[in-house]
Amino acid sequence: TSARIVLIDAARNVLGTFAPSLSDAAELHLQKLGVEIHLGHAVEKIDSDGVIVAGERIASKTVIWTAGVTPSPAGKWLGVETDRAGRVRIQPDLRVPNHPEIFVVGDTASLDQDGKPLAGVAQVAMQQGRYAGKLIRRQLAGKKAPKPFRYFDKGTMAVVGKGWAVLQSGKIRLHGLFAWLAWAFIHITFLSQLSLKISVLLQWGWLFLTGQRGSRLIVNYRESAATSATPPTVVANDRAPKPLSAATISSK
């Protein structure tokens, strides 16, 4: 089987937050994979037959819309000032103004650094969490508070297809297999449990070598279980018998 994949972005570049050289490399790689790219135009309409872009209809039964994230409504709970996206505006020590007992971190918080808002990504949340913990410990010990929080950008990565990624950290710019290996190593390193690291490594290795995720989706499980003494079977191999009481979705 085959599929036509069309990428539509209102921005002028693919992965616009990366250096231009990496953005261009990612766009070229996507084209080599057969992805059709439409940049500089926003989707005007989505319906059951596809999308309309710049007055042109692109027929599709499957539309995936990546619209970002919506922050927690903590600002409404607290009745405090928020930014346009609904994130709570905080001070450089990560506290809510006029509420020294409340810390807000991660993508629920709005904090500017060097005139730009910090992104709601894991790196920011982890560093803010460590800072808040340090401040609380020092406060409980009666010690002087640490310097205001400042985010240190360790770099950014993005996977673009099997065995291919882009990576930038400081002046380092990588794309291709080595960037993908670095991405995989860093992600596995940050997993908390050894058993989880081994499990993920084995799953990724299987996926890389075979192209199969080995997963299936069971629908109407309760209905199937209620009408049959034998529960539905989960099939994890394309060559195994298909279950009679469950729908399966192939990973191909």
Coordinates of C-alpha atoms in Angstrom, one line a residue:
T1 CA 0.0 0.0 0.0
S2 CA 1.0 3.6 -0.4
A3 CA -0.1 7.0 0.8
R4 CA 0.2 10.6 -0.4
I5 CA 1.4 12.8 2.4
V6 CA 1.0 16.6 2.1
L7 CA 2.6 19.0 4.6
I8 CA 0.9 22.4 4.8
D9 CA 2.4 25.2 7.0
A10 CA 1.6 28.9 7.2
A11 CA 5.3 29.6 8.0
R12 CA 7.9 30.2 5.2
N13 CA 10.2 27.5 6.4
V14 CA 10.1 23.9 7.6
L15 CA 11.2 23.8 11.3
G16 CA 11.5 27.5 11.4
T17 CA 13.0 27.6 14.9
F18 CA 16.1 25.9 13.7
A19 CA 19.1 27.4 11.9
P20 CA 18.4 28.0 8.1
S21 CA 20.8 25.4 7.1
L22 CA 19.0 22.7 9.2
S23 CA 15.6 23.9 8.0
D24 CA 16.7 23.6 4.4
A25 CA 18.2 20.2 5.0
A26 CA 14.9 19.0 6.7
E27 CA 12.8 20.3 3.8
L28 CA 15.0 18.5 1.2
H29 CA 14.9 15.3 3.2
L30 CA 11.1 15.4 3.4
Q31 CA 10.9 15.9 -0.3
K32 CA 13.2 12.9 -0.8
L33 CA 10.8 10.8 1.3
G34 CA 8.0 11.8 -1.1
V35 CA 6.3 14.4 1.1
E36 CA 4.6 17.3 -0.8
I37 CA 5.3 20.6 1.0
H38 CA 3.1 23.7 0.8
L39 CA 4.6 26.6 2.7
G40 CA 3.4 30.2 3.3
H41 CA -0.3 29.4 3.2
A42 CA -2.7 28.6 6.0
V43 CA -5.5 26.1 5.7
E44 CA -8.7 27.9 5.0
K45 CA -11.2 25.1 5.5
I46 CA -11.3 21.5 6.7
D47 CA -14.2 19.2 5.8
S48 CA -14.9 15.5 5.2
D49 CA -13.4 15.7 1.8
G50 CA -10.1 17.3 2.7
V51 CA -8.7 20.8 3.0
I52 CA -8.7 24.1 1.1
V53 CA -5.4 26.0 0.8
A54 CA -5.0 29.2 -1.2
G55 CA -8.3 28.5 -2.9
E56 CA -7.2 25.0 -4.0
R57 CA -8.8 21.8 -2.6
I58 CA -6.5 19.0 -1.5
A59 CA -8.6 15.8 -1.3
S60 CA -8.0 13.7 1.8
K61 CA -9.9 11.5 4.2
T62 CA -7.2 11.8 6.9
V63 CA -6.3 15.3 8.2
I64 CA -3.8 15.7 11.1
W65 CA -3.9 19.2 12.6
T66 CA -0.9 20.1 14.8
A67 CA -2.2 23.2 16.7
G68 CA 0.2 23.3 19.7
V69 CA -0.9 23.0 23.3
T70 CA -3.4 24.7 25.6
P71 CA -2.1 25.5 29.1
S72 CA -3.7 24.5 32.3
P73 CA -6.4 26.9 33.4
A74 CA -4.5 27.6 36.6
G75 CA -4.7 31.4 35.9
K76 CA -8.5 31.2 36.2
W77 CA -8.3 29.1 39.4
L78 CA -6.0 31.6 41.0
G79 CA -7.6 34.7 39.6
V80 CA -4.2 36.1 38.5
E81 CA -2.8 37.8 35.4
T82 CA -2.2 35.6 32.3
D83 CA -0.7 36.1 28.9
R84 CA -2.6 35.9 25.6
A85 CA -2.3 32.1 25.6
G86 CA -3.7 31.8 29.1
R87 CA -0.4 31.0 30.8
V88 CA 0.2 32.5 34.3
R89 CA 2.6 35.5 34.4
I90 CA 5.3 34.8 36.9
Q91 CA 8.2 36.7 38.5
P92 CA 11.9 35.8 37.8
D93 CA 11.9 33.7 41.0
L94 CA 9.0 31.6 39.4
R95 CA 6.4 32.9 42.0
V96 CA 3.1 34.4 41.2
P97 CA 3.0 38.1 41.9
N98 CA 1.4 38.9 45.3
H99 CA 1.4 35.1 46.0
P100 CA 4.9 34.2 47.3
E101 CA 3.6 30.8 48.4
I102 CA 2.7 29.8 44.8
F103 CA 5.3 28.7 42.2
V104 CA 4.3 28.0 38.6
V105 CA 6.6 26.2 36.1
G106 CA 6.5 24.6 32.7
D107 CA 4.0 25.3 30.0
T108 CA 1.6 26.8 32.5
A109 CA 4.0 29.6 33.2
S110 CA 4.7 32.8 31.2
L111 CA 8.2 34.2 31.7
D112 CA 10.2 36.4 29.4
Q113 CA 14.0 36.1 29.0
D114 CA 16.0 38.6 26.9
G115 CA 12.7 40.0 25.7
K116 CA 11.3 36.7 24.5
P117 CA 8.9 34.3 26.2
L118 CA 10.3 30.9 27.2
A119 CA 8.9 28.0 25.2
G120 CA 6.7 25.5 26.9
V121 CA 9.1 22.6 26.4
A122 CA 10.5 19.9 28.8
Q123 CA 13.9 21.5 29.1
V124 CA 12.4 24.7 30.5
A125 CA 10.1 22.8 32.9
M126 CA 12.9 20.6 34.2
Q127 CA 15.2 23.6 34.9
Q128 CA 12.4 25.6 36.5
G129 CA 11.4 22.6 38.7
R130 CA 15.0 22.3 40.0
Y131 CA 15.2 26.0 40.6
A132 CA 11.9 26.1 42.6
G133 CA 13.0 23.1 44.7
K134 CA 16.4 24.8 45.4
L135 CA 14.7 28.1 46.4
I136 CA 12.2 26.3 48.7
R137 CA 15.0 24.3 50.4
R138 CA 17.0 27.4 51.0
Q139 CA 14.0 29.3 52.3
L140 CA 13.2 26.5 54.8
A141 CA 16.8 26.5 55.9
G142 CA 16.8 30.3 56.5
K143 CA 19.4 30.9 53.8
K144 CA 19.6 33.6 51.1
A145 CA 17.5 33.0 48.0
P146 CA 19.4 32.0 44.8
K147 CA 19.7 34.4 41.9
P148 CA 16.7 34.8 39.7
F149 CA 15.9 32.0 37.4
R150 CA 17.7 31.9 34.0
Y151 CA 17.1 29.3 31.4
F152 CA 20.1 27.6 29.7
D153 CA 19.3 26.3 26.3
K154 CA 21.1 23.0 25.9
G155 CA 19.9 22.6 22.3
T156 CA 17.0 21.4 20.2
M157 CA 16.4 18.3 18.2
A158 CA 13.7 17.0 15.8
V159 CA 13.3 13.6 14.1
V160 CA 12.5 13.8 10.4
G161 CA 11.8 10.2 9.2
K162 CA 13.5 6.9 10.0
G163 CA 17.2 7.3 11.0
W164 CA 17.3 11.0 10.3
A165 CA 17.1 14.1 12.5
V166 CA 18.3 17.6 13.0
L167 CA 20.2 18.9 16.0
Q168 CA 21.5 22.3 17.1
S169 CA 23.2 23.1 20.3
G170 CA 25.2 26.4 20.6
K171 CA 27.3 26.5 17.4
I172 CA 26.9 22.8 16.7
R173 CA 24.7 21.9 13.7
L174 CA 24.0 18.3 12.8
H175 CA 21.6 16.6 10.5
G176 CA 21.2 13.0 9.3
L177 CA 22.0 9.7 11.0
F178 CA 24.4 11.1 13.6
A179 CA 21.9 13.6 14.7
W180 CA 19.3 10.8 15.0
L181 CA 21.6 8.6 17.0
A182 CA 22.3 11.6 19.4
W183 CA 18.5 12.1 19.7
A184 CA 17.9 8.5 20.6
F185 CA 20.8 8.3 23.1
I186 CA 19.7 11.5 24.9
H187 CA 16.0 10.4 25.1
I188 CA 16.9 7.0 26.5
T189 CA 19.4 8.6 29.0
F190 CA 16.6 10.7 30.4
L191 CA 14.3 7.8 31.1
S192 CA 14.1 7.2 34.8
Q193 CA 14.2 3.4 35.2
L194 CA 16.7 0.9 33.8
S195 CA 13.9 -1.5 32.8
L196 CA 12.2 1.2 30.8
K197 CA 15.5 2.2 29.1
I198 CA 16.0 -1.4 28.0
S199 CA 12.4 -1.8 26.9
V200 CA 12.4 1.4 24.8
L201 CA 15.8 0.5 23.3
L202 CA 14.5 -2.9 22.2
Q203 CA 11.3 -1.5 20.8
W204 CA 13.2 1.2 18.8
G205 CA 15.7 -1.4 17.6
W206 CA 12.9 -3.6 16.3
L207 CA 11.1 -0.7 14.6
F208 CA 14.4 0.5 13.0
L209 CA 15.2 -3.0 11.6
T210 CA 11.7 -4.1 10.6
G211 CA 9.7 -1.0 10.2
Q212 CA 7.0 -2.6 12.4
R213 CA 5.8 -1.3 15.7
G214 CA 4.3 -4.6 16.7
S215 CA 1.2 -2.9 18.2
R216 CA -2.5 -3.3 17.6
L217 CA -5.6 -1.4 18.6
I218 CA -8.6 -3.1 20.1
V219 CA -11.9 -1.4 19.8
N220 CA -15.2 -2.1 21.5
Y221 CA -13.4 -4.2 24.1
R222 CA -16.2 -4.1 26.7
E223 CA -18.8 -5.1 24.1
S224 CA -16.7 -8.0 22.8
A225 CA -15.9 -9.2 26.3
A226 CA -19.6 -9.1 27.3
T227 CA -20.7 -11.2 24.4
S228 CA -17.9 -13.8 24.6
A229 CA -16.6 -16.0 27.3
T230 CA -13.2 -15.6 25.8
P231 CA -11.7 -12.0 25.9
P232 CA -10.5 -10.5 22.6
T233 CA -7.0 -11.4 21.5
V234 CA -4.2 -8.8 21.0
V235 CA -2.2 -9.7 18.0
A236 CA 1.4 -8.4 17.9
N237 CA 2.6 -10.1 14.7
D238 CA 1.4 -9.6 11.1
R239 CA 1.7 -13.4 10.5
A240 CA -0.3 -14.5 13.5
P241 CA -4.1 -15.3 13.2
K242 CA -6.3 -12.3 13.4
P243 CA -8.8 -12.0 16.4
L244 CA -12.4 -12.6 15.5
S245 CA -13.8 -10.3 18.2
A246 CA -11.6 -7.3 17.8
A247 CA -10.7 -4.8 15.0
T248 CA -7.0 -4.5 14.2
I249 CA -5.0 -1.7 12.8
S250 CA -1.8 -2.7 11.0
S251 CA 1.3 -0.7 11.8
K252 CA 2.4 -0.7 8.2

